[in-house]
Tab-separated table of N, CA and C in Angstrom:
chain	number	residue	atom	x	y	z
A	30	LEU	N	27.154	-66.887	-19.381
A	30	LEU	CA	25.961	-66.455	-20.095
A	30	LEU	C	25.436	-65.115	-19.606
A	31	GLY	N	25.758	-64.721	-18.399
A	31	GLY	CA	25.290	-63.447	-17.877
A	31	GLY	C	24.157	-63.619	-16.897
A	32	ALA	N	23.818	-62.526	-16.286
A	32	ALA	CA	22.749	-62.529	-15.277
A	32	ALA	C	21.382	-62.609	-15.947
A	33	LEU	N	20.451	-63.239	-15.250
A	33	LEU	CA	19.074	-63.296	-15.736
A	33	LEU	C	18.439	-61.914	-15.641
A	34	PRO	N	17.558	-61.584	-16.575
A	34	PRO	CA	16.834	-60.307	-16.449
A	34	PRO	C	15.919	-60.339	-15.237
A	35	ALA	N	15.576	-59.145	-14.730
A	35	ALA	CA	14.755	-59.029	-13.518
A	35	ALA	C	13.440	-59.793	-13.634
A	36	TYR	N	12.836	-59.814	-14.822
A	36	TYR	CA	11.541	-60.472	-14.975
A	36	TYR	C	11.625	-61.998	-14.937
A	37	ALA	N	12.839	-62.549	-14.973
A	37	ALA	CA	12.988	-64.000	-14.905
A	37	ALA	C	12.856	-64.520	-13.473
A	38	ASP	N	13.018	-63.639	-12.484
A	38	ASP	CA	12.831	-64.040	-11.088
A	38	ASP	C	11.339	-64.145	-10.804
A	39	PRO	N	10.916	-65.206	-10.141
A	39	PRO	CA	9.493	-65.341	-9.843
A	39	PRO	C	9.040	-64.289	-8.823
A	40	SER	N	7.767	-63.944	-8.894
A	40	SER	CA	7.185	-63.015	-7.936
A	40	SER	C	7.190	-63.663	-6.550
A	41	PRO	N	7.430	-62.871	-5.493
A	41	PRO	CA	7.371	-63.431	-4.151
A	41	PRO	C	5.988	-63.983	-3.796
A	42	VAL	N	4.968	-63.522	-4.505
A	42	VAL	CA	3.603	-63.980	-4.242
A	42	VAL	C	2.989	-64.439	-5.558
A	43	GLN	N	2.529	-65.685	-5.600
A	43	GLN	CA	1.825	-66.183	-6.783
A	43	GLN	C	0.332	-66.018	-6.534
A	44	MET	N	-0.287	-65.153	-7.302
A	44	MET	CA	-1.704	-64.883	-7.144
A	44	MET	C	-2.504	-66.008	-7.790
A	45	PRO	N	-3.528	-66.523	-7.094
A	45	PRO	CA	-4.339	-67.609	-7.645
A	45	PRO	C	-4.986	-67.204	-8.966
A	46	GLY	N	-4.887	-68.079	-9.945
A	46	GLY	CA	-5.522	-67.827	-11.232
A	46	GLY	C	-4.806	-66.817	-12.101
A	47	ARG	N	-3.608	-66.420	-11.723
A	47	ARG	CA	-2.848	-65.436	-12.494
A	47	ARG	C	-1.525	-66.057	-12.931
A	48	SER	N	-1.037	-65.598	-14.066
A	48	SER	CA	0.253	-66.075	-14.561
A	48	SER	C	1.372	-65.523	-13.683
A	49	ALA	N	2.568	-66.045	-13.875
A	49	ALA	CA	3.723	-65.549	-13.124
A	49	ALA	C	3.968	-64.074	-13.439
A	50	SER	N	3.803	-63.685	-14.700
A	50	SER	CA	4.002	-62.277	-15.075
A	50	SER	C	2.943	-61.387	-14.445
A	51	ASP	N	1.682	-61.820	-14.478
A	51	ASP	CA	0.607	-61.048	-13.840
A	51	ASP	C	0.888	-60.878	-12.349
A	52	SER	N	1.321	-61.963	-11.714
A	52	SER	CA	1.618	-61.912	-10.279
A	52	SER	C	2.761	-60.945	-9.985
A	53	LEU	N	3.770	-60.930	-10.852
A	53	LEU	CA	4.887	-60.008	-10.672
A	53	LEU	C	4.414	-58.563	-10.795
A	54	VAL	N	3.591	-58.291	-11.803
A	54	VAL	CA	3.052	-56.930	-11.991
A	54	VAL	C	2.230	-56.520	-10.769
A	55	ILE	N	1.378	-57.407	-10.310
A	55	ILE	CA	0.553	-57.119	-9.133
A	55	ILE	C	1.456	-56.822	-7.933
A	56	HIS	N	2.429	-57.679	-7.704
A	56	HIS	CA	3.309	-57.503	-6.546
A	56	HIS	C	4.038	-56.155	-6.597
A	57	ILE	N	4.648	-55.836	-7.721
A	57	ILE	CA	5.414	-54.594	-7.836
A	57	ILE	C	4.510	-53.373	-7.686
A	58	ALA	N	3.394	-53.366	-8.403
A	58	ALA	CA	2.508	-52.195	-8.385
A	58	ALA	C	1.841	-51.995	-7.029
A	59	TRP	N	1.357	-53.092	-6.426
A	59	TRP	CA	0.643	-52.977	-5.159
A	59	TRP	C	1.614	-52.599	-4.035
A	60	GLU	N	2.835	-53.138	-4.062
A	60	GLU	CA	3.827	-52.759	-3.050
A	60	GLU	C	4.212	-51.287	-3.199
A	61	LYS	N	4.281	-50.797	-4.428
A	61	LYS	CA	4.561	-49.373	-4.664
A	61	LYS	C	3.432	-48.521	-4.099
A	62	ALA	N	2.201	-48.952	-4.305
A	62	ALA	CA	1.052	-48.217	-3.765
A	62	ALA	C	1.112	-48.167	-2.239
A	63	LEU	N	1.450	-49.285	-1.618
A	63	LEU	CA	1.571	-49.311	-0.155
A	63	LEU	C	2.669	-48.362	0.316
A	64	LYS	N	3.799	-48.379	-0.374
A	64	LYS	CA	4.937	-47.538	0.008
A	64	LYS	C	4.627	-46.052	-0.187
A	65	ASP	N	4.032	-45.723	-1.334
A	65	ASP	CA	3.755	-44.324	-1.662
A	65	ASP	C	2.471	-43.795	-1.035
A	66	GLY	N	1.591	-44.696	-0.590
A	66	GLY	CA	0.314	-44.263	-0.029
A	66	GLY	C	-0.641	-43.766	-1.092
A	67	ASP	N	-0.487	-44.253	-2.331
A	67	ASP	CA	-1.281	-43.740	-3.440
A	67	ASP	C	-1.714	-44.892	-4.337
A	68	GLN	N	-2.960	-44.864	-4.775
A	68	GLN	CA	-3.490	-45.927	-5.625
A	68	GLN	C	-3.118	-45.754	-7.096
A	69	TYR	N	-2.500	-44.629	-7.444
A	69	TYR	CA	-2.123	-44.367	-8.829
A	69	TYR	C	-0.673	-44.790	-9.062
A	70	VAL	N	-0.446	-45.525	-10.133
A	70	VAL	CA	0.876	-46.072	-10.426
A	70	VAL	C	1.283	-45.673	-11.844
A	71	ASP	N	2.504	-45.171	-11.976
A	71	ASP	CA	3.087	-44.868	-13.279
A	71	ASP	C	3.938	-46.069	-13.670
A	72	PRO	N	3.532	-46.819	-14.699
A	72	PRO	CA	4.269	-48.034	-15.045
A	72	PRO	C	5.703	-47.786	-15.492
A	73	VAL	N	5.972	-46.639	-16.113
A	73	VAL	CA	7.334	-46.340	-16.548
A	73	VAL	C	8.260	-46.293	-15.337
A	74	GLU	N	7.784	-45.663	-14.261
A	74	GLU	CA	8.569	-45.567	-13.027
A	74	GLU	C	8.571	-46.890	-12.264
A	75	ALA	N	7.417	-47.481	-12.058
A	75	ALA	CA	7.303	-48.685	-11.233
A	75	ALA	C	8.049	-49.880	-11.829
A	76	PHE	N	8.062	-49.972	-13.144
A	76	PHE	CA	8.683	-51.126	-13.785
A	76	PHE	C	10.015	-50.781	-14.439
A	77	ASP	N	10.556	-49.612	-14.108
A	77	ASP	CA	11.901	-49.179	-14.507
A	77	ASP	C	12.121	-49.339	-16.008
A	78	LEU	N	11.195	-48.832	-16.795
A	78	LEU	CA	11.274	-49.019	-18.243
A	78	LEU	C	12.385	-48.206	-18.893
A	79	LYS	N	12.918	-47.203	-18.174
A	79	LYS	CA	14.015	-46.406	-18.724
A	79	LYS	C	15.370	-46.952	-18.297
A	80	GLY	N	15.383	-47.922	-17.400
A	80	GLY	CA	16.639	-48.484	-16.915
A	80	GLY	C	16.725	-49.958	-17.223
A	81	SER	N	16.511	-50.767	-16.205
A	81	SER	CA	16.556	-52.223	-16.336
A	81	SER	C	15.134	-52.747	-16.158
A	82	PRO	N	14.363	-52.860	-17.243
A	82	PRO	CA	12.944	-53.220	-17.129
A	82	PRO	C	12.724	-54.532	-16.374
A	83	LYS	N	11.676	-54.526	-15.574
A	83	LYS	CA	11.326	-55.719	-14.805
A	83	LYS	C	10.579	-56.735	-15.667
A	84	LEU	N	10.060	-56.270	-16.799
A	84	LEU	CA	9.373	-57.125	-17.782
A	84	LEU	C	9.582	-56.521	-19.165
A	85	PRO	N	9.544	-57.333	-20.213
A	85	PRO	CA	9.519	-56.743	-21.559
A	85	PRO	C	8.254	-55.891	-21.709
A	86	VAL	N	8.341	-54.815	-22.443
A	86	VAL	CA	7.227	-53.856	-22.554
A	86	VAL	C	5.945	-54.526	-23.050
A	87	GLN	N	6.043	-55.381	-24.073
A	87	GLN	CA	4.822	-56.024	-24.586
A	87	GLN	C	4.200	-56.936	-23.535
A	88	GLU	N	5.018	-57.647	-22.778
A	88	GLU	CA	4.498	-58.512	-21.708
A	88	GLU	C	3.805	-57.664	-20.638
A	89	LEU	N	4.390	-56.526	-20.298
A	89	LEU	CA	3.782	-55.617	-19.328
A	89	LEU	C	2.452	-55.101	-19.855
A	90	ARG	N	2.403	-54.713	-21.126
A	90	ARG	CA	1.134	-54.262	-21.728
A	90	ARG	C	0.064	-55.346	-21.614
A	91	ASP	N	0.449	-56.582	-21.943
A	91	ASP	CA	-0.508	-57.692	-21.876
A	91	ASP	C	-1.004	-57.897	-20.445
A	92	CYS	N	-0.094	-57.852	-19.486
A	92	CYS	CA	-0.478	-58.022	-18.079
A	92	CYS	C	-1.457	-56.932	-17.647
A	93	LEU	N	-1.147	-55.689	-18.007
A	93	LEU	CA	-2.023	-54.579	-17.613
A	93	LEU	C	-3.396	-54.707	-18.263
A	94	GLU	N	-3.433	-55.145	-19.508
A	94	GLU	CA	-4.717	-55.342	-20.187
A	94	GLU	C	-5.542	-56.423	-19.476
A	95	ILE	N	-4.891	-57.521	-19.108
A	95	ILE	CA	-5.585	-58.599	-18.405
A	95	ILE	C	-6.057	-58.151	-17.029
A	96	LEU	N	-5.204	-57.426	-16.300
A	96	LEU	CA	-5.595	-56.944	-14.963
A	96	LEU	C	-6.765	-55.966	-15.054
A	97	GLU	N	-6.794	-55.165	-16.114
A	97	GLU	CA	-7.940	-54.262	-16.292
A	97	GLU	C	-9.196	-55.053	-16.655
A	98	GLN	N	-9.039	-56.041	-17.492
A	98	GLN	CA	-10.174	-56.889	-17.879
A	98	GLN	C	-10.814	-57.540	-16.653
A	99	TYR	N	-10.001	-57.938	-15.672
A	99	TYR	CA	-10.508	-58.578	-14.458
A	99	TYR	C	-10.870	-57.581	-13.355
A	100	GLY	N	-10.747	-56.287	-13.625
A	100	GLY	CA	-11.181	-55.271	-12.659
A	100	GLY	C	-10.186	-54.961	-11.551
A	101	SER	N	-8.941	-55.389	-11.708
A	101	SER	CA	-7.938	-55.113	-10.680
A	101	SER	C	-7.337	-53.723	-10.811
A	102	ILE	N	-7.332	-53.191	-12.034
A	102	ILE	CA	-6.827	-51.837	-12.275
A	102	ILE	C	-7.761	-51.108	-13.224
A	103	GLU	N	-7.601	-49.803	-13.265
A	103	GLU	CA	-8.316	-48.960	-14.221
A	103	GLU	C	-7.264	-48.073	-14.874
A	104	THR	N	-7.079	-48.239	-16.181
A	104	THR	CA	-6.073	-47.468	-16.901
A	104	THR	C	-6.569	-46.046	-17.113
A	105	LEU	N	-5.680	-45.094	-16.916
A	105	LEU	CA	-5.968	-43.685	-17.144
A	105	LEU	C	-5.430	-43.350	-18.533
A	106	LYS	N	-6.287	-43.304	-19.498
A	106	LYS	CA	-5.871	-43.148	-20.895
A	106	LYS	C	-5.192	-41.793	-21.102
A	107	ARG	N	-4.004	-41.846	-21.720
A	107	ARG	CA	-3.251	-40.638	-22.058
A	107	ARG	C	-2.743	-40.775	-23.486
A	108	ILE	N	-2.808	-39.698	-24.200
A	108	ILE	CA	-2.336	-39.684	-25.582
A	108	ILE	C	-0.835	-39.394	-25.585
A	109	GLY	N	-0.123	-40.116	-26.420
A	109	GLY	CA	1.295	-39.838	-26.613
A	109	GLY	C	2.223	-40.457	-25.578
A	110	VAL	N	1.742	-41.396	-24.789
A	110	VAL	CA	2.621	-42.085	-23.850
A	110	VAL	C	2.616	-43.567	-24.191
A	111	GLU	N	3.766	-44.195	-23.974
A	111	GLU	CA	3.890	-45.613	-24.314
A	111	GLU	C	2.977	-46.479	-23.452
A	112	LEU	N	2.986	-46.225	-22.144
A	112	LEU	CA	2.128	-46.941	-21.196
A	112	LEU	C	1.466	-45.916	-20.287
A	113	SER	N	0.151	-45.971	-20.225
A	113	SER	CA	-0.590	-45.018	-19.401
A	113	SER	C	-0.542	-45.403	-17.928
A	114	PRO	N	-0.568	-44.417	-17.042
A	114	PRO	CA	-0.689	-44.715	-15.608
A	114	PRO	C	-2.003	-45.447	-15.349
A	115	PHE	N	-2.086	-46.086	-14.208
A	115	PHE	CA	-3.299	-46.800	-13.851
A	115	PHE	C	-3.598	-46.631	-12.376
A	116	ARG	N	-4.859	-46.925	-12.036
A	116	ARG	CA	-5.330	-46.848	-10.654
A	116	ARG	C	-5.637	-48.261	-10.196
A	117	ILE	N	-5.143	-48.604	-9.023
A	117	ILE	CA	-5.460	-49.901	-8.428
A	117	ILE	C	-6.865	-49.804	-7.843
A	118	THR	N	-7.737	-50.718	-8.228
A	118	THR	CA	-9.113	-50.684	-7.719
A	118	THR	C	-9.163	-51.288	-6.319
A	119	GLU	N	-10.226	-50.978	-5.609
A	119	GLU	CA	-10.417	-51.549	-4.271
A	119	GLU	C	-10.484	-53.072	-4.342
A	120	ALA	N	-11.203	-53.579	-5.327
A	120	ALA	CA	-11.329	-55.037	-5.468
A	120	ALA	C	-9.973	-55.665	-5.784
A	121	GLY	N	-9.194	-55.021	-6.635
A	121	GLY	CA	-7.875	-55.530	-6.975
A	121	GLY	C	-6.952	-55.552	-5.776
A	122	PHE	N	-7.010	-54.498	-4.961
A	122	PHE	CA	-6.158	-54.473	-3.774
A	122	PHE	C	-6.621	-55.507	-2.751
A	123	GLU	N	-7.912	-55.688	-2.617
A	123	GLU	CA	-8.444	-56.662	-1.655
A	123	GLU	C	-7.937	-58.071	-1.972
A	124	LEU	N	-7.958	-58.443	-3.244
A	124	LEU	CA	-7.465	-59.768	-3.632
A	124	LEU	C	-5.991	-59.924	-3.278
A	125	TYR	N	-5.215	-58.882	-3.544
A	125	TYR	CA	-3.788	-58.924	-3.224
A	125	TYR	C	-3.574	-59.013	-1.712
A	126	ALA	N	-4.268	-58.170	-0.970
A	126	ALA	CA	-4.085	-58.117	0.487
A	126	ALA	C	-4.371	-59.463	1.133
A	127	ARG	N	-5.419	-60.125	0.700
A	127	ARG	CA	-5.775	-61.430	1.272
A	127	ARG	C	-4.686	-62.474	1.047
A	128	GLU	N	-3.996	-62.387	-0.074
A	128	GLU	CA	-2.969	-63.374	-0.413
A	128	GLU	C	-1.585	-62.996	0.096
A	129	ALA	N	-1.260	-61.706	0.104
A	129	ALA	CA	0.141	-61.307	0.261
A	129	ALA	C	0.490	-60.563	1.541
A	130	ILE	N	-0.494	-60.039	2.246
A	130	ILE	CA	-0.178	-59.253	3.446
A	130	ILE	C	-0.379	-60.128	4.673
A	131	PRO	N	0.710	-60.446	5.357
A	131	PRO	CA	0.597	-61.293	6.558
A	131	PRO	C	-0.315	-60.640	7.610
A	132	GLY	N	-1.227	-61.420	8.156
A	132	GLY	CA	-2.117	-60.923	9.197
A	132	GLY	C	-3.241	-60.033	8.706
A	133	TYR	N	-3.448	-59.987	7.387
A	133	TYR	CA	-4.476	-59.099	6.846
A	133	TYR	C	-5.859	-59.396	7.428
A	134	SER	N	-6.192	-60.660	7.583
A	134	SER	CA	-7.535	-61.021	8.055
A	134	SER	C	-7.810	-60.489	9.466
A	135	GLU	N	-6.779	-60.265	10.267
A	135	GLU	CA	-6.974	-59.731	11.621
A	135	GLU	C	-6.947	-58.202	11.665
A	136	MET	N	-6.502	-57.565	10.597
A	136	MET	CA	-6.332	-56.106	10.608
A	136	MET	C	-7.646	-55.361	10.745
A	137	ARG	N	-8.714	-55.880	10.164
A	137	ARG	CA	-10.012	-55.217	10.288
A	137	ARG	C	-10.372	-55.061	11.756
A	138	GLY	N	-10.222	-56.136	12.537
A	138	GLY	CA	-10.537	-56.096	13.966
A	138	GLY	C	-9.678	-55.094	14.717
A	139	ARG	N	-8.409	-54.988	14.331
A	139	ARG	CA	-7.521	-54.020	14.983
A	139	ARG	C	-7.976	-52.594	14.693
A	140	VAL	N	-8.399	-52.345	13.456
A	140	VAL	CA	-8.889	-51.010	13.092
A	140	VAL	C	-10.188	-50.712	13.847
A	141	VAL	N	-11.079	-51.687	13.916
A	141	VAL	CA	-12.348	-51.504	14.636
A	141	VAL	C	-12.079	-51.166	16.099
A	142	ARG	N	-11.141	-51.861	16.735
A	142	ARG	CA	-10.817	-51.570	18.140
A	142	ARG	C	-10.273	-50.151	18.306
A	143	CYS	N	-9.496	-49.683	17.349
A	143	CYS	CA	-8.992	-48.305	17.407
A	143	CYS	C	-10.144	-47.302	17.336
A	144	ILE	N	-11.118	-47.606	16.493
A	144	ILE	CA	-12.255	-46.693	16.319
A	144	ILE	C	-13.163	-46.709	17.540
A	145	VAL	N	-13.528	-47.907	17.993
A	145	VAL	CA	-14.519	-48.040	19.061
A	145	VAL	C	-13.900	-47.833	20.446
A	146	ASN	N	-12.831	-48.525	20.743
A	146	ASN	CA	-12.255	-48.465	22.090
A	146	ASN	C	-11.380	-47.234	22.326
A	147	LEU	N	-10.564	-46.879	21.333
A	147	LEU	CA	-9.643	-45.752	21.509
A	147	LEU	C	-10.216	-44.443	20.980
A	148	GLU	N	-11.352	-44.538	20.286
A	148	GLU	CA	-12.040	-43.382	19.712
A	148	GLU	C	-11.145	-42.568	18.774
A	149	LEU	N	-10.306	-43.265	18.006
A	149	LEU	CA	-9.498	-42.594	16.990
A	149	LEU	C	-10.413	-42.295	15.806
A	150	THR	N	-10.309	-41.094	15.266
A	150	THR	CA	-11.267	-40.665	14.248
A	150	THR	C	-10.639	-40.269	12.915
A	151	SER	N	-9.356	-40.549	12.713
A	151	SER	CA	-8.761	-40.231	11.411
A	151	SER	C	-7.882	-41.368	10.936
A	152	ASN	N	-7.758	-41.456	9.624
A	152	ASN	CA	-6.914	-42.491	9.019
A	152	ASN	C	-5.465	-42.351	9.487
A	153	LYS	N	-5.006	-41.130	9.630
A	153	LYS	CA	-3.609	-40.903	10.023
A	153	LYS	C	-3.358	-41.355	11.458
A	154	ASP	N	-4.312	-41.095	12.360
A	154	ASP	CA	-4.157	-41.531	13.748
A	154	ASP	C	-4.167	-43.064	13.847
A	155	ILE	N	-5.083	-43.698	13.118
A	155	ILE	CA	-5.183	-45.155	13.149
A	155	ILE	C	-3.931	-45.781	12.540
A	156	SER	N	-3.500	-45.245	11.413
A	156	SER	CA	-2.313	-45.758	10.748
A	156	SER	C	-1.084	-45.647	11.644
A	157	SER	N	-0.952	-44.517	12.283
A	157	SER	CA	0.180	-44.297	13.189
A	157	SER	C	0.119	-45.233	14.388
A	158	HIS	N	-1.054	-45.349	14.989
A	158	HIS	CA	-1.212	-46.195	16.176
A	158	HIS	C	-0.911	-47.669	15.871
A	159	LEU	N	-1.370	-48.149	14.708
A	159	LEU	CA	-1.201	-49.559	14.361
A	159	LEU	C	0.099	-49.839	13.603
A	160	GLY	N	0.763	-48.780	13.155
A	160	GLY	CA	1.984	-48.972	12.378
A	160	GLY	C	1.712	-49.550	10.994
A	161	LEU	N	0.567	-49.192	10.420
A	161	LEU	CA	0.182	-49.684	9.094
A	161	LEU	C	0.447	-48.618	8.041
A	162	PRO	N	0.751	-49.014	6.809
A	162	PRO	CA	0.841	-48.025	5.731
A	162	PRO	C	-0.505	-47.322	5.566
A	163	ILE	N	-0.470	-46.048	5.262
A	163	ILE	CA	-1.696	-45.253	5.148
A	163	ILE	C	-2.624	-45.815	4.062
A	164	PHE	N	-2.052	-46.315	2.974
A	164	PHE	CA	-2.868	-46.895	1.903
A	164	PHE	C	-3.677	-48.081	2.417
A	165	LEU	N	-3.063	-48.912	3.239
A	165	LEU	CA	-3.744	-50.082	3.800
A	165	LEU	C	-4.831	-49.648	4.783
A	166	THR	N	-4.534	-48.684	5.619
A	166	THR	CA	-5.538	-48.160	6.553
A	166	THR	C	-6.727	-47.583	5.790
A	167	ASN	N	-6.450	-46.809	4.749
A	167	ASN	CA	-7.527	-46.225	3.942
A	167	ASN	C	-8.387	-47.322	3.308
A	168	HIS	N	-7.754	-48.377	2.854
A	168	HIS	CA	-8.491	-49.488	2.252
A	168	HIS	C	-9.409	-50.151	3.289
A	169	LEU	N	-8.882	-50.403	4.470
A	169	LEU	CA	-9.686	-51.033	5.527
A	169	LEU	C	-10.845	-50.130	5.946
A	170	LEU	N	-10.606	-48.834	6.028
A	170	LEU	CA	-11.692	-47.900	6.354
A	170	LEU	C	-12.747	-47.893	5.244
A	171	GLY	N	-12.294	-47.955	3.995
A	171	GLY	CA	-13.233	-48.031	2.870
A	171	GLY	C	-14.104	-49.271	2.949
A	172	ASN	N	-13.498	-50.392	3.339
A	172	ASN	CA	-14.282	-51.621	3.511
A	172	ASN	C	-15.343	-51.437	4.587
A	173	LEU	N	-14.971	-50.810	5.703
A	173	LEU	CA	-15.937	-50.573	6.787
A	173	LEU	C	-17.071	-49.664	6.315
A	174	GLN	N	-16.736	-48.687	5.488
A	174	GLN	CA	-17.786	-47.808	4.958
A	174	GLN	C	-18.715	-48.593	4.043
A	175	HIS	N	-18.171	-49.456	3.190
A	175	HIS	CA	-19.006	-50.269	2.290
A	175	HIS	C	-19.929	-51.195	3.077
A	176	GLU	N	-19.482	-51.634	4.241
A	176	GLU	CA	-20.311	-52.488	5.105
A	176	GLU	C	-21.399	-51.687	5.821
A	177	GLY	N	-21.295	-50.356	5.785
A	177	GLY	CA	-22.242	-49.513	6.509
A	177	GLY	C	-21.874	-49.334	7.972
A	178	ALA	N	-20.656	-49.711	8.349
A	178	ALA	CA	-20.228	-49.651	9.746
A	178	ALA	C	-19.758	-48.263	10.159
A	179	VAL	N	-19.254	-47.483	9.191
A	179	VAL	CA	-18.803	-46.115	9.475
A	179	VAL	C	-19.173	-45.228	8.298
A	180	LYS	N	-19.175	-43.927	8.556
A	180	LYS	CA	-19.276	-42.943	7.485
A	180	LYS	C	-17.966	-42.178	7.490
A	181	LEU	N	-17.446	-41.937	6.293
A	181	LEU	CA	-16.161	-41.267	6.158
A	181	LEU	C	-16.305	-39.968	5.389
A	182	SER	N	-15.458	-39.026	5.736
A	182	SER	CA	-15.362	-37.801	4.942
A	182	SER	C	-13.901	-37.596	4.582
A	183	HIS	N	-13.672	-37.302	3.317
A	183	HIS	CA	-12.313	-37.158	2.780
A	183	HIS	C	-11.951	-35.682	2.709
A	184	ARG	N	-10.770	-35.349	3.187
A	184	ARG	CA	-10.254	-33.979	3.162
A	184	ARG	C	-9.218	-33.841	2.050
A	185	ILE	N	-9.014	-32.633	1.612
A	185	ILE	CA	-8.025	-32.350	0.574
A	185	ILE	C	-6.631	-32.777	1.032
A	186	SER	N	-6.373	-32.710	2.305
A	186	SER	CA	-5.058	-33.051	2.860
A	186	SER	C	-4.812	-34.560	2.905
A	187	LYS	N	-5.663	-35.333	2.243
A	187	LYS	CA	-5.606	-36.806	2.231
A	187	LYS	C	-5.924	-37.411	3.598
A	188	THR	N	-6.518	-36.600	4.448
A	188	THR	CA	-6.985	-37.104	5.731
A	188	THR	C	-8.405	-37.618	5.538
A	189	ILE	N	-8.681	-38.768	6.108
A	189	ILE	CA	-10.030	-39.322	6.099
A	189	ILE	C	-10.518	-39.290	7.538
A	190	LEU	N	-11.667	-38.668	7.740
A	190	LEU	CA	-12.249	-38.578	9.072
A	190	LEU	C	-13.446	-39.509	9.184
A	191	ILE	N	-13.550	-40.128	10.326
A	191	ILE	CA	-14.694	-40.999	10.609
A	191	ILE	C	-15.750	-40.116	11.256
A	192	SER	N	-16.874	-39.961	10.568
A	192	SER	CA	-17.898	-39.039	11.068
A	192	SER	C	-19.036	-39.751	11.779
A	193	ASN	N	-19.159	-41.048	11.606
A	193	ASN	CA	-20.235	-41.768	12.266
A	193	ASN	C	-19.822	-43.231	12.431
A	194	VAL	N	-20.042	-43.768	13.605
A	194	VAL	CA	-19.771	-45.180	13.886
A	194	VAL	C	-21.111	-45.836	14.170
A	195	SER	N	-21.407	-46.911	13.456
A	195	SER	CA	-22.703	-47.567	13.620
A	195	SER	C	-22.773	-48.318	14.940
A	196	ALA	N	-24.000	-48.477	15.423
A	196	ALA	CA	-24.225	-49.244	16.651
A	196	ALA	C	-23.777	-50.691	16.458
A	197	SER	N	-23.949	-51.216	15.246
A	197	SER	CA	-23.558	-52.608	15.004
A	197	SER	C	-22.048	-52.792	15.116
A	198	LEU	N	-21.274	-51.777	14.754
A	198	LEU	CA	-19.820	-51.875	14.895
A	198	LEU	C	-19.426	-51.843	16.371
A	199	ARG	N	-20.072	-50.964	17.123
A	199	ARG	CA	-19.787	-50.918	18.572
A	199	ARG	C	-20.191	-52.239	19.229
A	200	ARG	N	-21.321	-52.779	18.833
A	200	ARG	CA	-21.814	-54.027	19.413
A	200	ARG	C	-20.918	-55.205	19.026
A	201	GLU	N	-20.313	-55.144	17.858
A	201	GLU	CA	-19.437	-56.216	17.370
A	201	GLU	C	-18.337	-56.530	18.384
A	202	LEU	N	-17.835	-55.516	19.068
A	202	LEU	CA	-16.756	-55.728	20.035
A	202	LEU	C	-17.248	-56.267	21.371
A	203	SER	N	-18.521	-56.073	21.668
A	203	SER	CA	-19.028	-56.525	22.950
A	203	SER	C	-19.505	-57.987	22.914
A	204	GLU	N	-19.571	-58.553	21.717
A	204	GLU	CA	-20.051	-59.930	21.586
A	204	GLU	C	-18.936	-60.922	21.672
């Protein structure tokens, strides 16, 4: 009968409340973001639509529409393209990280220790020291900023600098 198409293989991670196809799209896109260090994903490239597609195009469209409806992605509307690129949202990545990245729940503490104890002040230094993908480090730093624990400044060179560390973050390690 022949080999099964790529989309017939289940996703390595089944996301709660998501279909198998949605989970596959999430897994492929989020892993690409981690590898490339970029939250922007081109579906034609990521899902190999010019070669051996990982999903039928209509199924991929439906998945992307559902993921946008739930706030996991934001589509970048383009005229004249079959499928527009999209941006993975912070909330969408957070849901994925909690389910699919081993040791994710402990990573925040590791980043905090780098900031407070080692006085590392850039995303690149922290990422290098911990051996984490830069996209993941940037996400964790963004979470700390949302908590009010640090202030960040973004450079054109994709470097993120930590400009202020809150007393509560420093105290967190002493308790």
